[in-house]
């Protein structure tokens, strides 16, 4: 397994969550 800094993983996950939320908002529009 690659050693990945925790903050990077968290920011990556939050980035995906933001994209998903934006996608849902766009689909509602």
CSV table of C-alpha atoms in Angstrom, one decimal:
chain,number,residue,atom,x,y,z
A,1,UNK,CA,0.0,0.0,0.0
A,2,UNK,CA,1.1,3.5,-0.7
A,3,UNK,CA,1.8,5.8,2.3
A,4,UNK,CA,-0.6,8.7,1.8
A,5,UNK,CA,-0.9,11.6,4.2
A,6,UNK,CA,-4.2,11.5,6.1
A,7,UNK,CA,-5.0,15.2,5.3
A,8,UNK,CA,-4.6,14.5,1.6
A,9,UNK,CA,-7.0,11.6,1.8
A,10,UNK,CA,-9.6,13.7,3.8
A,11,UNK,CA,-9.3,16.6,1.3
A,12,UNK,CA,-9.7,14.1,-1.6
A,13,UNK,CA,-12.8,12.5,0.0
A,14,UNK,CA,-14.3,16.0,0.7
A,15,UNK,CA,-13.5,17.0,-2.8
A,16,UNK,CA,-15.5,14.0,-4.1
A,17,UNK,CA,-18.4,14.9,-1.8
A,18,UNK,CA,-18.5,18.4,-3.1
A,19,UNK,CA,-18.6,17.3,-6.7
A,20,UNK,CA,-21.4,14.8,-5.9
A,21,UNK,CA,-23.4,17.6,-4.1
A,22,UNK,CA,-22.9,20.0,-7.0
A,23,UNK,CA,-23.9,17.2,-9.5
A,24,UNK,CA,-27.1,16.6,-7.5
A,25,UNK,CA,-27.8,20.4,-7.4
A,26,UNK,CA,-27.3,20.6,-11.2
A,27,UNK,CA,-29.6,17.6,-11.8
A,28,UNK,CA,-32.3,19.3,-9.7
A,29,UNK,CA,-32.0,22.4,-11.8
